[in-house]
CSV table of C-alpha atoms in Angstrom, one decimal:
chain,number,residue,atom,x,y,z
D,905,UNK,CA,-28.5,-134.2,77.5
D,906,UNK,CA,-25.2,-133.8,78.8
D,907,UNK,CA,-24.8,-133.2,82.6
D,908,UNK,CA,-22.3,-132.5,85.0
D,909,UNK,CA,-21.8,-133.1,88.6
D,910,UNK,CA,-18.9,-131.8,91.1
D,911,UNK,CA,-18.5,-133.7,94.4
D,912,UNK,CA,-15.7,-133.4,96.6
D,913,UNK,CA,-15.2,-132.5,100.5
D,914,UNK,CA,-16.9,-128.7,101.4
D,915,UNK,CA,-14.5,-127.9,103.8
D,916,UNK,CA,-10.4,-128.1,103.3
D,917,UNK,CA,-7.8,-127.0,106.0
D,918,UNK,CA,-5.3,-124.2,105.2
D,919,UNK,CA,-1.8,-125.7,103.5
D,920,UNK,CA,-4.0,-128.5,102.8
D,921,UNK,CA,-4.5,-129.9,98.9
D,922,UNK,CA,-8.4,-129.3,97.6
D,923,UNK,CA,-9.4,-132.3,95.5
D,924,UNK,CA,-13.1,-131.9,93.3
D,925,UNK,CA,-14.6,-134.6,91.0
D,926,UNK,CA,-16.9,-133.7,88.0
D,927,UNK,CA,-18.9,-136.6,86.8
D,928,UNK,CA,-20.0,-136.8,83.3
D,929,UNK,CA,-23.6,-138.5,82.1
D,930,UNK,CA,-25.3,-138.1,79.1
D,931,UNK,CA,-21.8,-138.2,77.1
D,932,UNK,CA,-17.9,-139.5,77.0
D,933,UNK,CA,-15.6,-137.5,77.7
D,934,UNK,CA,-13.1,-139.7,75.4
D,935,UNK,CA,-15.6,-138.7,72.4
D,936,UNK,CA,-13.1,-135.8,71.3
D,937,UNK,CA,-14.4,-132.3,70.9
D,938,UNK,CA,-14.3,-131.1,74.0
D,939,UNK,CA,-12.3,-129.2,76.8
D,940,UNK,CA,-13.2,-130.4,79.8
D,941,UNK,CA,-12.9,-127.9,82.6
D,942,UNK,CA,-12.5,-126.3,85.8
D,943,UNK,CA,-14.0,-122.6,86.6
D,944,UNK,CA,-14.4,-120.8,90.1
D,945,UNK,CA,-16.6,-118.0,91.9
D,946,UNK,CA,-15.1,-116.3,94.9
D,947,UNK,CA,-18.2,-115.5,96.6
D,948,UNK,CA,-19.9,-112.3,95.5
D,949,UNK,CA,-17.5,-112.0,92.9
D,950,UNK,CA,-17.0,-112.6,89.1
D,951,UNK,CA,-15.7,-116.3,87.4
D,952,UNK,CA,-12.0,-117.0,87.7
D,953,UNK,CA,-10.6,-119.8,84.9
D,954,UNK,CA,-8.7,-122.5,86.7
D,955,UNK,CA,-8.0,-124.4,83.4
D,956,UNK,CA,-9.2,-127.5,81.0
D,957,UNK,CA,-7.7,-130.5,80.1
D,958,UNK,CA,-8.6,-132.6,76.7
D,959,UNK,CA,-9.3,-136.4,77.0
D,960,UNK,CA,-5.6,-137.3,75.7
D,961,UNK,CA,-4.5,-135.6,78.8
D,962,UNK,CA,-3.5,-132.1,77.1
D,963,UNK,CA,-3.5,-129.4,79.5
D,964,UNK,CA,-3.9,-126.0,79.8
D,965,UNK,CA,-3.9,-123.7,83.2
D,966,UNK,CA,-4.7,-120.5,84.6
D,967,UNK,CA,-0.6,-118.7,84.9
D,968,UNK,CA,-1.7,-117.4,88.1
D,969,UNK,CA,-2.6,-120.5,89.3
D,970,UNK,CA,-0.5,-122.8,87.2
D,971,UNK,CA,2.0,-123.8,90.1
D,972,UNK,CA,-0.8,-125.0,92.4
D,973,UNK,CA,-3.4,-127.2,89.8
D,974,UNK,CA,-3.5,-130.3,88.2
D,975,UNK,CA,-6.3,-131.6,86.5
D,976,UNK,CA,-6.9,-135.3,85.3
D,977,UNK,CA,-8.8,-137.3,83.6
D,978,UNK,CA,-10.2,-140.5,83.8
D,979,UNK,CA,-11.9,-141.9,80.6
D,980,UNK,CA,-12.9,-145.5,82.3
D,981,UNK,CA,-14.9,-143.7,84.9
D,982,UNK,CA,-16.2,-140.6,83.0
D,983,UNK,CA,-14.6,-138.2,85.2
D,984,UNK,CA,-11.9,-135.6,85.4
D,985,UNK,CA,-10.4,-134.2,88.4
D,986,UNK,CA,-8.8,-130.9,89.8
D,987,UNK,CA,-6.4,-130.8,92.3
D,988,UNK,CA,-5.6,-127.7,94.3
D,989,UNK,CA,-2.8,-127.7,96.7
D,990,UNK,CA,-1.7,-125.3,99.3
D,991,UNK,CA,-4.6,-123.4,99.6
D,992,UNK,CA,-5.4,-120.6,101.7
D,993,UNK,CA,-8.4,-119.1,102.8
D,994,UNK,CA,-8.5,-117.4,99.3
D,995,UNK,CA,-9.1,-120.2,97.5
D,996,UNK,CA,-12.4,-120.6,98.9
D,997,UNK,CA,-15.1,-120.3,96.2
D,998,UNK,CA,-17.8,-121.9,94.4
D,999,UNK,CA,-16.3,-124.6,92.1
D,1000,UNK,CA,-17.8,-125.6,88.8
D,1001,UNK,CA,-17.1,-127.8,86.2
D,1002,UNK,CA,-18.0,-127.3,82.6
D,1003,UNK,CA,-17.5,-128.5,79.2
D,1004,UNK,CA,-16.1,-126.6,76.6
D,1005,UNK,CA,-16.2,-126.7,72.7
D,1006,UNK,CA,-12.6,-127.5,71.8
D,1007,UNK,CA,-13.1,-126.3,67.7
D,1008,UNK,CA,-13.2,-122.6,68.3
D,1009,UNK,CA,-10.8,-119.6,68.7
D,1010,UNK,CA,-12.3,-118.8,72.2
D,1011,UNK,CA,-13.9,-122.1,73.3
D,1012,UNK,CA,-17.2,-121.1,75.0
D,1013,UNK,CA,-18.5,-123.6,78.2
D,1014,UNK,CA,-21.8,-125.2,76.8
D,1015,UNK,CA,-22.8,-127.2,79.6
D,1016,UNK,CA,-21.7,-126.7,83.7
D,1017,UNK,CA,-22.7,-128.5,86.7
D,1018,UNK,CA,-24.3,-127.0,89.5
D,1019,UNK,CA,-21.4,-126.0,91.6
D,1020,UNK,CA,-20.0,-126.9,94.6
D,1021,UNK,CA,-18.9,-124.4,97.8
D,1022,UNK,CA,-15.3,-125.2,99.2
D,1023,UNK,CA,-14.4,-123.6,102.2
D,1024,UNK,CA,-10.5,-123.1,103.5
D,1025,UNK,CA,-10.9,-122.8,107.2
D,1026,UNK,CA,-9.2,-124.6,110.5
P,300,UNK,CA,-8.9,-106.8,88.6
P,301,UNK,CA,-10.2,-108.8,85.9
P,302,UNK,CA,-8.5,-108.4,82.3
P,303,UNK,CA,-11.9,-107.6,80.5
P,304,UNK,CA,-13.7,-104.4,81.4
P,305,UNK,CA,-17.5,-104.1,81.8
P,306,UNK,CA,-19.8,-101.9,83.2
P,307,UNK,CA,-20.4,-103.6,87.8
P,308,UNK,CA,-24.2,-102.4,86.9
P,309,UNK,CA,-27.2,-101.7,84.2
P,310,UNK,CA,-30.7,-101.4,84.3
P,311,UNK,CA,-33.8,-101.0,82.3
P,312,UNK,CA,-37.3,-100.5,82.4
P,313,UNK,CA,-39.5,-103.6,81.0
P,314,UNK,CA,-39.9,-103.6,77.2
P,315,UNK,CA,-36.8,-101.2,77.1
P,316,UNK,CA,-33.3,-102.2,75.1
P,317,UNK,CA,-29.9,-102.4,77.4
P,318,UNK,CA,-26.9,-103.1,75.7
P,319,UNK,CA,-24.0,-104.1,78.5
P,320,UNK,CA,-20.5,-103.3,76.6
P,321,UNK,CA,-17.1,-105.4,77.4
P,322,UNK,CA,-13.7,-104.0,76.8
P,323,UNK,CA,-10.3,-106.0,75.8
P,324,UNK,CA,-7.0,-105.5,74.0
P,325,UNK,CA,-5.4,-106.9,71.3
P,326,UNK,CA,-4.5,-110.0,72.8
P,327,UNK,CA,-8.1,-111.5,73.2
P,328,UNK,CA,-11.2,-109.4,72.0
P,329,UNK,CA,-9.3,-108.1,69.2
P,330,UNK,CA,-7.6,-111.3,67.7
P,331,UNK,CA,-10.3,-114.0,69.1
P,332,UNK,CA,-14.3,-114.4,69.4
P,333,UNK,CA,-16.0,-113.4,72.3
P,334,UNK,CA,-18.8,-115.2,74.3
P,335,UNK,CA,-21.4,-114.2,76.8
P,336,UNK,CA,-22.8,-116.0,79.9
P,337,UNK,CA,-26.3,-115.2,82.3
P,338,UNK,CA,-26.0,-116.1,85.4
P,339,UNK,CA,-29.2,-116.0,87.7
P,340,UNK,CA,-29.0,-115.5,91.2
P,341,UNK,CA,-28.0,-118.7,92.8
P,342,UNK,CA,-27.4,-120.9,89.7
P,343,UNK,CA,-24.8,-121.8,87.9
P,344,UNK,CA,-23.8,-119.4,84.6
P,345,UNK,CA,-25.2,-120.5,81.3
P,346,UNK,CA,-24.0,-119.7,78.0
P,347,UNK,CA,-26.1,-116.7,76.4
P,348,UNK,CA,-23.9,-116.0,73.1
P,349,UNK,CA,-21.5,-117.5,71.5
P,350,UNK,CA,-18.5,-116.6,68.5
P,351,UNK,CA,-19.6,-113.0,68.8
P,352,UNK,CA,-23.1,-113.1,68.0
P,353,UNK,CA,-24.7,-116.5,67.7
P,354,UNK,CA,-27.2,-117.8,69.7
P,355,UNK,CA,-27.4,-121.6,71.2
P,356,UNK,CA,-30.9,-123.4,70.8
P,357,UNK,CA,-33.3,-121.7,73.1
P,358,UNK,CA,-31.9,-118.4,73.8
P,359,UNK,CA,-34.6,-115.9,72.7
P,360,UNK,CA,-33.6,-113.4,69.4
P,361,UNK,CA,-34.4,-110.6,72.5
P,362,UNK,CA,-30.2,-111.2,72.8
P,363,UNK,CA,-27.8,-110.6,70.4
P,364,UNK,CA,-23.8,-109.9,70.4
P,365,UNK,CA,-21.9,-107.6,68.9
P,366,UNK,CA,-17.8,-107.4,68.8
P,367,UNK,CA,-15.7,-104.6,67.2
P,368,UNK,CA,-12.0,-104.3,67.5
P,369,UNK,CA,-10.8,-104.7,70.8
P,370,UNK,CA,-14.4,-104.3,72.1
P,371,UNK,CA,-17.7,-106.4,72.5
P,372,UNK,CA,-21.3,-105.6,73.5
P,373,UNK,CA,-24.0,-108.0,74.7
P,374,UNK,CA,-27.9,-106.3,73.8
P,375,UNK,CA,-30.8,-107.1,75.2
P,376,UNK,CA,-34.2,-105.8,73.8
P,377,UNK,CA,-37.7,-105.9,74.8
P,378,UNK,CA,-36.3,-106.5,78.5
P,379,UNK,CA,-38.2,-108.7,80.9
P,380,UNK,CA,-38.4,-109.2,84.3
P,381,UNK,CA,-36.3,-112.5,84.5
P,382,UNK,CA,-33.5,-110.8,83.0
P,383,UNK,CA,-32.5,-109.7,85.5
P,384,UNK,CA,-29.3,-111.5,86.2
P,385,UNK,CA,-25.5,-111.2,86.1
P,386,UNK,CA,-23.9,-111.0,82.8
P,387,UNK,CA,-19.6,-112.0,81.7
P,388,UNK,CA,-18.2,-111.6,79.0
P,389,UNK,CA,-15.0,-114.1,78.3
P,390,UNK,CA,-12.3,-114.6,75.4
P,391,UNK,CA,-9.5,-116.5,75.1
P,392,UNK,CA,-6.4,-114.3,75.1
P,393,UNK,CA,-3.2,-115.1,73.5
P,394,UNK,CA,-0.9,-113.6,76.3
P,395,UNK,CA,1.0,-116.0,78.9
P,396,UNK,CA,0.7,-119.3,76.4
P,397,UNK,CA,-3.3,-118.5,76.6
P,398,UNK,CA,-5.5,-118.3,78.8
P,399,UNK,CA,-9.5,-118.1,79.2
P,400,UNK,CA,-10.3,-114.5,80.7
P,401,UNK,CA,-13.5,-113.2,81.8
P,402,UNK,CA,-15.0,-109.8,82.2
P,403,UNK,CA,-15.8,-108.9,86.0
P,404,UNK,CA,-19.4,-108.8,85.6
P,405,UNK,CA,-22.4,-106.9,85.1
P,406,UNK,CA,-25.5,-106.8,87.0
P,407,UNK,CA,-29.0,-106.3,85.2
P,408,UNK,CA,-31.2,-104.5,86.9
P,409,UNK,CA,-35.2,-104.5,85.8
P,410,UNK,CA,-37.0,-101.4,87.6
């Protein structure tokens, strides 16, 4: 059974770069197959793509978002990443991470974590 | 203003059949496969339907997904109590070098 797990600091500063961590068990991400990826909830509010990356280090980003994000992967440690920078208080949301079927026309996200809550506040 | 269209609310009676639609364009609904996500209050969303109208292990036959043209629907029959949950819609759309898009939500409401 594949799980997920975000970790990463709940509370980031305005102007300030928001770095998550999703661990992977239960599965490599360097198996193929699979977009691994990066999904957000503004609270009370409906899911907002940030964008997935492929374990070759393929990318592919939100356009509204594209100029703030970078997402990485590291295969030794089972992980990818998602880096956020200059945030503002509109950036804070629930963050998930999820893996997604890389075979179809509209990958679907099979498995997520449990989500994390970051905060942009001084 | 999300780029796929559904219904904020819905609601049934127990044992009743709701269907919750999802409108597109051209660019995703229309040209790729649609997929459907639950999302109970205070977890995380889990995938309900998948390539239109196919179900993963363990989601009950009660759910079933429908896609025509540039528009989708998500039905739920014999409705139950623990239904009652938030519902998206997503597709990948072809605009802007692609993108994954999701529908704004739609919450199920058991009376």
């Amino acid at each position: 059974q594949v799980q997920l797990q975000e970790s990463g600091p709940g509370l980031v500063k305005p102007s300030q770069t928001l770095s998550l961590t999703c661990t992977v068990s239960g599965g490599s991400i360097s198996s193929g197959g699979y977009y691994w990826s990066w999904i957000r909830q503004h609270p009370g509010k409906g899911l907002e793509w940030i964008g997935y990356i492929y374990y070759s280090g393929s990318t592919y980003y939100n356009p509204s978002l594209k100029s703030r994000v970078t997402i990485s992967v590291d295969t030794s440690k089972n992980q990818f990443s998602l880096k956020l920078s200059s945030v503002t208080a509109a950036d804070t949301a629930v963050y998930y991470c999820a893996r997604a079927l890389a075979t179809t026309v509209s990958p679907y996200f099979d498995y997520w974590g449990q989500g994390t809550l970051v905060t942009v506040s001084s | 203003q999300s780029v796929l269209t559904q219904p904020p609310s819905a609601s049934g009676t127990p044992g009743q059949r709701v269907t919750i639609s999802c409108s597109g364009s051209s660019s995703n609904i229309g040209s790729n496969t649609v997929n459907w996500y639950q999302q109970l209050p205070g977890t995380a969303p889990k995938l309900l339907i998948y390539s239109n109208n196919q179900r993963p292990s363990g989601v009950p036959d009660r759910f079933s997904g429908s896609k025509s043209g540039t528009s989708a629907s998500l039905a739920i029959s014999g409705l139950q109590s623990e239904d009652e949950a938030d519902y998206y819609c997503a597709a990948w759309d072809d605009s802007l070098n692609g993108q994954m898009v999701f529908g704004g939500g739609t919450k199920l409401t058991v009376l």
